[in-house]
Coordinates of C-alpha atoms and ligand atoms in Angstrom, one line a residue:
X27 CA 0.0 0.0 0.0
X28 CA 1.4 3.3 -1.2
X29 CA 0.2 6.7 -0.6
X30 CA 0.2 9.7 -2.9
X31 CA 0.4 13.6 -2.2
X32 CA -3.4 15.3 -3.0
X33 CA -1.7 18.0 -5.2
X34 CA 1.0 15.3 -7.3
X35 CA 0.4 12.1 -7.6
X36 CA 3.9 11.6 -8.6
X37 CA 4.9 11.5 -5.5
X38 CA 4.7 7.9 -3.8
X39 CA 5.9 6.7 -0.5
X40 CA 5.7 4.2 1.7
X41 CA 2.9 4.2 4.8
X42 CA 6.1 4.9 7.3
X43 CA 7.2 7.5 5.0
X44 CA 4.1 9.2 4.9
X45 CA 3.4 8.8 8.8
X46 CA 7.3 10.5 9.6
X47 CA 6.6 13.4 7.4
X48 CA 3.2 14.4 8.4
X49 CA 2.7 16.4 5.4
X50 CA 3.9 16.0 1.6
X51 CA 7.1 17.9 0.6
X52 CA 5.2 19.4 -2.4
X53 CA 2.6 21.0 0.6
X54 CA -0.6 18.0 -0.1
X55 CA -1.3 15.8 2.3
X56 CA -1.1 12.0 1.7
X57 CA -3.8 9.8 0.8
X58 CA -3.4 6.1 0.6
X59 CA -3.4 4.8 -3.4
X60 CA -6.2 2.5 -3.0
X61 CA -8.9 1.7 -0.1
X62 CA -8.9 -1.9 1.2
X63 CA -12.6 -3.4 0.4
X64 CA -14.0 -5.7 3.0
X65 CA -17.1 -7.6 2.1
X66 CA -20.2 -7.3 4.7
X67 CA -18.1 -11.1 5.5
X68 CA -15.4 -9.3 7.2
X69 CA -17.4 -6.5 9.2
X70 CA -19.4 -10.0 10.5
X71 CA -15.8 -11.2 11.4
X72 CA -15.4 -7.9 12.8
X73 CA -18.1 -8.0 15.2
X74 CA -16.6 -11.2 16.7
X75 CA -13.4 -9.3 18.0
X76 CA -12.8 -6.7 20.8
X77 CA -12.4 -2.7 20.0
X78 CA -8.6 -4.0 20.0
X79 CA -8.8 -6.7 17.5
X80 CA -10.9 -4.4 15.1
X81 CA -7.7 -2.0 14.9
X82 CA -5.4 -4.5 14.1
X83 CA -7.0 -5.6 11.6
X84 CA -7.9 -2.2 10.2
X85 CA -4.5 -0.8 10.7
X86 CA -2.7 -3.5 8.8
X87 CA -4.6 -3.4 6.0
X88 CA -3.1 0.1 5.3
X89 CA 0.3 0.1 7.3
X90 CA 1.3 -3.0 5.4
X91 CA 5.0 -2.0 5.5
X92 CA 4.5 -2.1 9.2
X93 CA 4.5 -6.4 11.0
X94 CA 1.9 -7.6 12.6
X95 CA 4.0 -7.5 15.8
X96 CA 4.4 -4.0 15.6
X97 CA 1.0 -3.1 15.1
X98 CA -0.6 -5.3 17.5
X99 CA 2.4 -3.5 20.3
X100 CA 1.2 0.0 19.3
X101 CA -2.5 -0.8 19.7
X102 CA -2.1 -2.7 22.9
X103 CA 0.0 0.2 24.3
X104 CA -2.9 2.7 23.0
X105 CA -6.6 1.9 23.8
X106 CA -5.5 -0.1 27.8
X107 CA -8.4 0.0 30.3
X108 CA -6.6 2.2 32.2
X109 CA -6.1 4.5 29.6
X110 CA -9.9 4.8 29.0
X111 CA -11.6 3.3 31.9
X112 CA -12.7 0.7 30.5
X113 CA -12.9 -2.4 27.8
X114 CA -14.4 0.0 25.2
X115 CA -12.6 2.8 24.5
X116 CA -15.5 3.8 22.3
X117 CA -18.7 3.1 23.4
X118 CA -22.3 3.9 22.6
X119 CA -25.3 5.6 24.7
X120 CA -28.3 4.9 23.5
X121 CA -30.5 7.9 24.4
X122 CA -33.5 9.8 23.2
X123 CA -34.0 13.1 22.8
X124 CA -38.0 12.9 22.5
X125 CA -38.4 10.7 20.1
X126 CA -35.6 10.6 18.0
X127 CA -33.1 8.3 19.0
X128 CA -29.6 9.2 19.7
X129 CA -26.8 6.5 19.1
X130 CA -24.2 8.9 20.6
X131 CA -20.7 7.4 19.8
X132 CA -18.5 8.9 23.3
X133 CA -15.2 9.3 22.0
X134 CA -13.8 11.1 24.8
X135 CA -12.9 8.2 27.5
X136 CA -9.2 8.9 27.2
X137 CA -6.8 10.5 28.9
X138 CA -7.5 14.4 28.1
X139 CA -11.2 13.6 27.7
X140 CA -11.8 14.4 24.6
X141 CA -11.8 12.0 21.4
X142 CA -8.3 13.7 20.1
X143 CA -7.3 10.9 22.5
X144 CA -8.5 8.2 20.3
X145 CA -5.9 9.2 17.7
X146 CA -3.2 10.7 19.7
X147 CA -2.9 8.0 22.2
X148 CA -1.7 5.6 19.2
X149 CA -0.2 7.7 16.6
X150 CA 3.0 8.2 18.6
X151 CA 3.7 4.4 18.8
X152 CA 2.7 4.7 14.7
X153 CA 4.9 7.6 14.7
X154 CA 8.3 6.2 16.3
X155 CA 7.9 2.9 14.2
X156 CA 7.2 5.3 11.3
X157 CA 10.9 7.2 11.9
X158 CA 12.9 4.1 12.8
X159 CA 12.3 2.5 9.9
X160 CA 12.8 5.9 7.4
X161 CA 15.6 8.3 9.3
X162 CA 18.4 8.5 12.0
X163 CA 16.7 12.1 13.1
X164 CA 14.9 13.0 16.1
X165 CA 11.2 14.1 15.3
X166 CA 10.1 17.7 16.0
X167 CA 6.3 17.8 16.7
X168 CA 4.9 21.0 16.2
X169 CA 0.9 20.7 17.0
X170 CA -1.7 23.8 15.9
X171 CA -4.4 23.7 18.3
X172 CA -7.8 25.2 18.7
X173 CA -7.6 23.5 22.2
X174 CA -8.3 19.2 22.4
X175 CA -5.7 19.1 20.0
X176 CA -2.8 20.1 22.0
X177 CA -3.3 18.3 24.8
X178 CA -4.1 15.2 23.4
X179 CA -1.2 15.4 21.6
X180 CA 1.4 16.7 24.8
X181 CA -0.1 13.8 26.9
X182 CA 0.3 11.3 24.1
X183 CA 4.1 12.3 23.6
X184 CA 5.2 13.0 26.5
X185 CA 8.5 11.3 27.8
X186 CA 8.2 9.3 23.7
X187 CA 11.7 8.2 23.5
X188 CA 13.5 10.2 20.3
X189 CA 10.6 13.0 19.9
X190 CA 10.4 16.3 20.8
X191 CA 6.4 18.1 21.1
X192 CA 5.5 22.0 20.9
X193 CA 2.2 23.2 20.9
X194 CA 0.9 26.8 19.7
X195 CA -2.6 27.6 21.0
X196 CA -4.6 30.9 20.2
X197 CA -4.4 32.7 23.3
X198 CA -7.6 34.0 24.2
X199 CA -9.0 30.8 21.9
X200 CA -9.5 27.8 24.0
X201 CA -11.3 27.3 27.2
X202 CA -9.6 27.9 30.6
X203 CA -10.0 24.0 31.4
X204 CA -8.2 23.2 28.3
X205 CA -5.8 26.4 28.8
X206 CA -4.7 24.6 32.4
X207 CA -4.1 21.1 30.8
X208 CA -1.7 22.7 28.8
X209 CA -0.4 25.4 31.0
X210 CA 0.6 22.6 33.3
X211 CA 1.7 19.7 30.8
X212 CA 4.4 17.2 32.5
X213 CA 7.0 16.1 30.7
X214 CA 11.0 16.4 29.9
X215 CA 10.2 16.8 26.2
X216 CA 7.4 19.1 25.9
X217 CA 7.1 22.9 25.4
X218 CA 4.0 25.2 24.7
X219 CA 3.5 28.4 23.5
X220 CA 0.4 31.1 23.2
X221 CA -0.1 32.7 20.2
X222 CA -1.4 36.1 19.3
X223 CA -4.2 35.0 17.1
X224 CA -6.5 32.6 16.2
X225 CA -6.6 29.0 15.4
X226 CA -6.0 29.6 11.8
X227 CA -3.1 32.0 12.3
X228 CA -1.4 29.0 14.6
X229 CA -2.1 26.5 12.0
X230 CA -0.6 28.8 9.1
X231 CA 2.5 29.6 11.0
X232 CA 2.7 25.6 11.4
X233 CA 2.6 24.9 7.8
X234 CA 4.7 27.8 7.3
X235 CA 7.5 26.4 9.4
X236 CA 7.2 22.9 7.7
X237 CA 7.7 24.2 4.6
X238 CA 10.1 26.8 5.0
X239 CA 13.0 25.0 3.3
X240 CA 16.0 26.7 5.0
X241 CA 14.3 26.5 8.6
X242 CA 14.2 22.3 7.6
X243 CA 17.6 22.5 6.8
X244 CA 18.9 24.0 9.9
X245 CA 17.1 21.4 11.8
X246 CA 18.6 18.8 9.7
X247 CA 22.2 20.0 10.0
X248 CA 21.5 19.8 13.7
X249 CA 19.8 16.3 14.0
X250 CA 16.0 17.0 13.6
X251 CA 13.0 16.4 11.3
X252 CA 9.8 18.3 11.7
X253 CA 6.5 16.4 11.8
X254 CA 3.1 16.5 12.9
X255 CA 0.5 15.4 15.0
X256 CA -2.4 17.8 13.7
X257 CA -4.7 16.0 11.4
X258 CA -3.5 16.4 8.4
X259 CA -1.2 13.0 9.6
X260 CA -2.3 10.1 8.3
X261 CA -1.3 8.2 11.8
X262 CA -4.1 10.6 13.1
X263 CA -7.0 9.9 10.6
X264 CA -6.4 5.7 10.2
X265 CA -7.0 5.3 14.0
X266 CA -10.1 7.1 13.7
X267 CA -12.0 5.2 10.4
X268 CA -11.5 2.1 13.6
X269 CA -14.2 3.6 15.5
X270 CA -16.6 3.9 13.5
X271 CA -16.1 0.1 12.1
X272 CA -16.4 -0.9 15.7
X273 CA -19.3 1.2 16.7
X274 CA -21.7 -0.8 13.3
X275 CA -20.1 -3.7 14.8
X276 CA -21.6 -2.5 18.5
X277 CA -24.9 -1.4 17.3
X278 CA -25.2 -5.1 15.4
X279 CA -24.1 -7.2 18.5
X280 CA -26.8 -5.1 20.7
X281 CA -29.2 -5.9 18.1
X282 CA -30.1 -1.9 17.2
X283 CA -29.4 -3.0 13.9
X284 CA -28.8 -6.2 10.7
X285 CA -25.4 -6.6 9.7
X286 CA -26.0 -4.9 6.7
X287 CA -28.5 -2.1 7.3
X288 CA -27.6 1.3 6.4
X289 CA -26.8 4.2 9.2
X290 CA -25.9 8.0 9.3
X291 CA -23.6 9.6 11.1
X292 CA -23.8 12.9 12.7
X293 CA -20.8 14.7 13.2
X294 CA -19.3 17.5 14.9
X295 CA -17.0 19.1 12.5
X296 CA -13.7 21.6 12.0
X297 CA -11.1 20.4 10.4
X298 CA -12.9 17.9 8.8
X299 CA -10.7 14.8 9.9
X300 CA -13.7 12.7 12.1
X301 CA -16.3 13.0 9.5
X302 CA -13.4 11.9 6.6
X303 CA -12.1 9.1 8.6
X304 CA -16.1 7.9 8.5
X305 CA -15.9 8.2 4.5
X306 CA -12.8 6.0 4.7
X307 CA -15.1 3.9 6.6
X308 CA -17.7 3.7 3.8
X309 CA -15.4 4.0 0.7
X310 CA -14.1 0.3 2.3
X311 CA -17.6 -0.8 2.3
X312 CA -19.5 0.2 6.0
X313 CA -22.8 1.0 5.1
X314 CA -23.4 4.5 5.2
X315 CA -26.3 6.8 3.8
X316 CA -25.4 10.1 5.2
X317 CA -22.7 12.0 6.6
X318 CA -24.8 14.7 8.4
X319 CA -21.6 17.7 8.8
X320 CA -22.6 19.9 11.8
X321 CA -21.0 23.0 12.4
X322 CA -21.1 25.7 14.9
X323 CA -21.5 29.7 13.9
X324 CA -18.6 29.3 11.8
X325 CA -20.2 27.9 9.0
X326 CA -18.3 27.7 6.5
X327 CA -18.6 24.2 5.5
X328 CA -22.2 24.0 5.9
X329 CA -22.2 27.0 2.9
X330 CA -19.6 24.4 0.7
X331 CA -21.9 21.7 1.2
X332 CA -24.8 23.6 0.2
X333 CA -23.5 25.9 -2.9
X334 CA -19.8 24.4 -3.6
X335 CA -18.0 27.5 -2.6
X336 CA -15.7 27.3 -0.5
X337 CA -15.5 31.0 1.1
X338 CA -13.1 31.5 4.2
X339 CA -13.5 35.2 3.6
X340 CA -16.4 35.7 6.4
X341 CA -16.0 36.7 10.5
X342 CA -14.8 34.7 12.6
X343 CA -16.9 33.7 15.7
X344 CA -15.1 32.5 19.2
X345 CA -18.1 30.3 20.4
X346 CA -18.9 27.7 23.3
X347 CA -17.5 25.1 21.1
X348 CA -14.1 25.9 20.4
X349 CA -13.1 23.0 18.8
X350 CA -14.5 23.6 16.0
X351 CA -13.6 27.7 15.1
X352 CA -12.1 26.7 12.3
X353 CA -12.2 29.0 9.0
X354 CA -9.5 26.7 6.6
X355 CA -10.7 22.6 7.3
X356 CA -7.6 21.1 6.1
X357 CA -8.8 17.2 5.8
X358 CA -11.4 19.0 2.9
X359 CA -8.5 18.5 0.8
X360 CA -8.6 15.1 0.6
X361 CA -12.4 14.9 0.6
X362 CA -12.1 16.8 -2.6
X363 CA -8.9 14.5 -4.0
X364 CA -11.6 11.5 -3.9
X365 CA -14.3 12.9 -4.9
X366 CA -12.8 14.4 -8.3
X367 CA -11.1 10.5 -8.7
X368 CA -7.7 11.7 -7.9
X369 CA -7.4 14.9 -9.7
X370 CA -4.6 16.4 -8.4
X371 CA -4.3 19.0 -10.4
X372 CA -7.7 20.1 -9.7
X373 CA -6.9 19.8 -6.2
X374 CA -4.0 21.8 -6.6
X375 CA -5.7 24.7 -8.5
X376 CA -8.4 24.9 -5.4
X377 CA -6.0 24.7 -2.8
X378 CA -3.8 27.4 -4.4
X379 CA -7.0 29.9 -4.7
X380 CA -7.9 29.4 -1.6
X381 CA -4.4 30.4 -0.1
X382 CA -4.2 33.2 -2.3
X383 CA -8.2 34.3 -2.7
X384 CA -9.7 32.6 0.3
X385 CA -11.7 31.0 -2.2
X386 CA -12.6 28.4 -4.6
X387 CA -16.2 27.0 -6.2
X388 CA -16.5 23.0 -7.1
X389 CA -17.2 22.7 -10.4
X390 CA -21.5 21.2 -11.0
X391 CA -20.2 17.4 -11.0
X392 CA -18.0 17.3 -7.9
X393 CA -20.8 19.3 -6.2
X394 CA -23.7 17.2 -7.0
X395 CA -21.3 14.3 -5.7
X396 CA -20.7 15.6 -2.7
X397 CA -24.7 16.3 -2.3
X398 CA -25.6 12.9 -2.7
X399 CA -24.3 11.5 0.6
X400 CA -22.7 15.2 2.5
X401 CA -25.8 17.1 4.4
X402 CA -24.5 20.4 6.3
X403 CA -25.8 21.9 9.3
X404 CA -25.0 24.3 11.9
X405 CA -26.3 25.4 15.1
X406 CA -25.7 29.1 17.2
X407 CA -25.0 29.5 20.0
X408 CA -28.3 30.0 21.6
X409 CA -29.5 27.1 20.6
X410 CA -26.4 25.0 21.5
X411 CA -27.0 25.8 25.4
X412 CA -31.1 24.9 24.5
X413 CA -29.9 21.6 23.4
X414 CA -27.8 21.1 26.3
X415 CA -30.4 22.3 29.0
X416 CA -33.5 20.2 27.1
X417 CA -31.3 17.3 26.8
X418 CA -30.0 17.2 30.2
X419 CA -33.6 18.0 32.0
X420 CA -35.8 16.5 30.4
X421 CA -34.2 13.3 28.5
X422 CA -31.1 12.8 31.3
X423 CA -28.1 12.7 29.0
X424 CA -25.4 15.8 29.6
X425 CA -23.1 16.2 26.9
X426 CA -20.9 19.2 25.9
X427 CA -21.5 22.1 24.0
X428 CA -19.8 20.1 20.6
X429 CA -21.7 17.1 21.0
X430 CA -24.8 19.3 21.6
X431 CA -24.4 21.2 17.9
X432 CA -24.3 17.7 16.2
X433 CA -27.7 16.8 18.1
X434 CA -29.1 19.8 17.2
X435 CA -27.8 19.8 13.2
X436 CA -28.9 15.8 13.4
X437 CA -32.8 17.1 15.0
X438 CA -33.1 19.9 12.4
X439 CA -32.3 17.0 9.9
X440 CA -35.0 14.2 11.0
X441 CA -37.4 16.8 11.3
X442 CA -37.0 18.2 8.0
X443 CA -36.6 14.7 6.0
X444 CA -38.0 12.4 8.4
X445 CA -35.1 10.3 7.6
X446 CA -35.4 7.1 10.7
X447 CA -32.4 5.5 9.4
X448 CA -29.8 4.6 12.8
X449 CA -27.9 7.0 13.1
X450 CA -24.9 7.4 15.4
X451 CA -24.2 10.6 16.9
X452 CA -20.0 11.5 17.9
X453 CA -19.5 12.8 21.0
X454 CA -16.8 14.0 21.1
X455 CA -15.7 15.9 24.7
X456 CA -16.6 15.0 28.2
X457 CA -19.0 18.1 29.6
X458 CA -16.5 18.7 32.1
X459 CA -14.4 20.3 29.4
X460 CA -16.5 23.0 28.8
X461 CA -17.5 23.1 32.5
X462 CA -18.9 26.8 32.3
X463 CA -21.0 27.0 29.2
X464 CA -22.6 22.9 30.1
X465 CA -23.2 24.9 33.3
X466 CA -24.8 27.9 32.0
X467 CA -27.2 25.7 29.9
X468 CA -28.5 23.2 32.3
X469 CA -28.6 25.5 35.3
X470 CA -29.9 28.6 33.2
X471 CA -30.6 31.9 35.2
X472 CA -28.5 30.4 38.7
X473 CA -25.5 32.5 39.6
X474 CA -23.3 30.6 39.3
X475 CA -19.1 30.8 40.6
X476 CA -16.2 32.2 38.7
X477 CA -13.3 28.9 39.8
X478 CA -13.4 26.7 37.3
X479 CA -13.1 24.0 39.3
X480 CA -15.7 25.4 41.7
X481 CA -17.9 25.0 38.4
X482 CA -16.7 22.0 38.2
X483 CA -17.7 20.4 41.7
X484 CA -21.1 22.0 41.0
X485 CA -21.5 20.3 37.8
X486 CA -21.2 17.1 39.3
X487 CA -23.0 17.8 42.0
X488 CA -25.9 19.4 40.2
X489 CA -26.0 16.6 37.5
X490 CA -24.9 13.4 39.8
X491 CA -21.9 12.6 37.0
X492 CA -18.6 12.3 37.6
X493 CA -15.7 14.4 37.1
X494 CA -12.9 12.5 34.8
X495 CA -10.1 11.9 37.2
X496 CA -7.6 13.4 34.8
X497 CA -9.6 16.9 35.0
X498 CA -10.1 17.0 38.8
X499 CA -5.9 16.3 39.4
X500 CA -5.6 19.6 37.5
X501 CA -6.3 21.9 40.4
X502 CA -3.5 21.5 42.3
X503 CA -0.8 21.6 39.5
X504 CA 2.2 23.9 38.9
X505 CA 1.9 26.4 35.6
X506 CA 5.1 25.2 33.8
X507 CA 4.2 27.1 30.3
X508 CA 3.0 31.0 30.1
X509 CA 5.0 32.2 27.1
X510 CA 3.0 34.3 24.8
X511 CA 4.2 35.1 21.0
X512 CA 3.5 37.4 18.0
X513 CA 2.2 35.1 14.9
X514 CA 5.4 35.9 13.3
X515 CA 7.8 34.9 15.9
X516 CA 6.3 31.2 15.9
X517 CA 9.6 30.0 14.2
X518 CA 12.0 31.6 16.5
X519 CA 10.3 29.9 19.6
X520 CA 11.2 26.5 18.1
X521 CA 14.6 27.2 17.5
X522 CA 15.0 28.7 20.9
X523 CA 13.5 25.6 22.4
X524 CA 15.7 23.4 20.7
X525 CA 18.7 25.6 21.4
X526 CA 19.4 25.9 17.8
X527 CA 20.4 28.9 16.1
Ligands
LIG621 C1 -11.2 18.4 17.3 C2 -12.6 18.5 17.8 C3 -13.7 18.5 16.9 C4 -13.6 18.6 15.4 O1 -13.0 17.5 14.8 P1 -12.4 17.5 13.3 O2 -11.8 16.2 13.2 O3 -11.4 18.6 13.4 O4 -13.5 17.8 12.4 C5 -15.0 18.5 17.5 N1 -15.2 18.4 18.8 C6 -14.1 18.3 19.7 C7 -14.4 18.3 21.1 C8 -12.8 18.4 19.2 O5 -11.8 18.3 20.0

């Protein structure tokens, strides 16, 4: 199995070669040459095996220059009970808001709490194999975050034998829960940095950096090699087409549906990785009807799916759902790379107007495409703390302000279309994560503490949940990180990390 760049399909590597370097030298991101095809025979097989034994067998069908041995070690290391409290790293609740059932997928067990986790907590095991088998060098990691992200990625890496991590976050962009898991990351090989600007400046200067050829040589010369953890990785978005294999295998072996039958999915949505990871899914033969692609205020990809322009030429909206404040979804890329059959240099023409315009219109065919199985959605703000509160007081499931714009995108959609089919519905962050606005929502009109973690005690209390361990050993941790940077001086904090000139 070979992968290609999105914007030359000359370029072939291997799947280590592609994991080490995160992104292709020519600027695309790698997609894998063809999709492994499993007959409705091998999702039954599928169904027979643990969350575990489902990513084995997923993983090798696309790492395949990678031995069983090894891939078995990094999933075993990964997705431990201890890691996310329990067997099932991903399991589902099966809830109802009225009467439209919710399959909700909750992907945030993990460490951080959020379902970055699901990725990150295997994709430095992918990643080290990756390097060892392609390079001498020591890996850089240099992680964009709009806040999960980060995180995930710090406590994933941490203490990884022959890697370095540094995370930029925008500094008045992320919550002050995720803010402190940052702030106080542990670890000899870690560093993290604010950034004055938004998530799209931080990921900008991040691509900037990989592809700045004399900063990659400088490294070199000194024993380094940039790469990534953001989701533009391939190591990031494999792990993830695993869940949604296992959840159809769930929903079969709790008899909510035939092997066989068709679902949607309802997804959260920024950077577009989730929801591509469940197109994987499908192209390899998991029955899907629609990918339903919710969004918060900043629409921008509910205005693509609907018109096939791509316009990131619009405000920009910090809302309750942080996550997802994303103007530029970089995994759209490869979305479009399929859907035109592998026209690169269509691709290429796209993604070089929308650097230099901020925007590009799909031609009829491609949009129509993308119509037939793609439904977009977004939800404001207002009606992201209804969902919570209604959800929460009368139906008794809490979920976060993320989760809560895909139930509200995936309501809006039964209720127009009266579409029944099963659908699952990602969560994708514990509520205790977004402590203040979950708060706000179910306890509307109370006054309410300014601690976060006073918020957080309440929560529980209030709601008779409990607080992920991870989040409550917070409180009593030492800042270790408060640098704040210009956009521009993004570069200069890595080299002064690494002690490089
Ligand atoms: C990252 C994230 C998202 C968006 O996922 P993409 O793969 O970037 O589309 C949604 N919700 C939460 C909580 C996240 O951390």
């Amino acid at each position: 199995m070979k992968y290609n760049s999105t914007t030359d399909k000359g370029i072939v590597v291997s799947a280590s070669q592609a994991i080490a370097q995160g992104i292709s030298n020519d600027g695309g991101l790698f997609v894998p040459m063809e999709i492994p095809q499993y007959a409705l025979s091998e999702i039954e097989a599928l169904t027979k095996l643990d969350y575990r034994g489902r990513a084995k067998k997923i993983l090798a069908d696309y790492l395949d220059d990678f031995t069983s041995d090894e891939i078995a070690e990094c999933v075993d290391k990964a997705y431990t009970k201890e890691k996310f409290g329990g067997d099932n790293p991903a399991p589902i609740a099966y809830e109802k808001f009225g009467d439209i059932d919710m399959n909700i997928l909750e992907l945030w067990h993990g460490p951080t709490s959020a379902f970055k986790d699901m990725a990150l907590q295997i994709l430095p095991h992918l990643l080290t194999k990756s390097l060892k088998k392609t390079t001498d060098k020591e890996a850089v990691i240099l992680v964009a975050t709009s806040g999960d992200t980060g995180k995930a990625a710090l406590e994933g890496f941490r203490d990884v034998d022959g890697t370095k991590i540094m995370v930029f976050y925008p500094v008045d962009g992320v919550s002050p829960m995720q803010k402190r898991q940052m702030t106080t990351q542990e670890g000899s090989n870690v560093a993290v940095c604010a950034i004055k600007g938004n998530f799209d400046d931080a990921q900008t200067g991040v691509k900037r950096i990989f592809t700045d050829a004399q900063l990659v040589k400088t490294l070199s010369d000194n024993g380094y090699l940039f790469s990534s953890a953001n989701s533009i990785n391939w190591g990031r978005l494999l792990p993830q087409i695993v869940y949604y294999f296992s959840a159809y295998c769930d929903m079969v072996n709790d008899g909510r549906i035939t092997l066989g039958d068709k679902i949607n999915v309802a997804v959260p949505t920024g950077n577009f990785g989730n929801i591509l990871a469940c197109y994987y899914a499908f192209r390899m033969g998991l029955p899907v009807n629609k990918f339903i692609c919710a969004s918060n205020s900043n629409n921008v990809l509910t205005d693509f799916i609907t018109t096939g322009t791509y316009d990131k030429n619009r405000s920009f909206y910090a809302t309750i759902s942080p996550s997802m404040d994303i103007l530029v979804s970089s995994n759209l890329e490869r979305f479009l790379y399929h859907m035109t059959d592998k026209n690169d240099a269509q691709v290429k023409e796209w993604m070089t107007a929308l650097k230099t315009e901020g925007v590009y219109t799909v031609d009829d065919a491609t949009k129509a495409k993308i119509k037939e199985i793609f439904v977009g959605g977004y939800c404001s703000e207002e009606k992201t703390r209804e969902i919570i509160g209604t959800f929460f007081n009368d139906y008794g499931y809490l979920c976060d302000t993320h989760t809560a714009v895909a139930v509200s995108v995936y309501k809006d959609y039964v209720e127009k279309t009266g579409d029944r089919t099963p659908t699952i519905v990602d969560s994708t962050a514990s509520p205790y994560k977004f402590s203040k606005s979950v708060l706000e929502a179910v306890a509307q009109g109370e006054e309410l503490p300014r601690d976060e973690f006073e918020m957080v005690e309440l929560l529980s209390a209030k709601t008779n949940t409990a607080v992920p361990a991870p989040l409550a050993a917070l409180r009593s941790k030492q800042t270790r990180f408060d640098t704040v940077r210009a956009k521009e001086e993004m570069a200069d904090f890595v080299l002064s990390t690494l002690g490089v000139q």
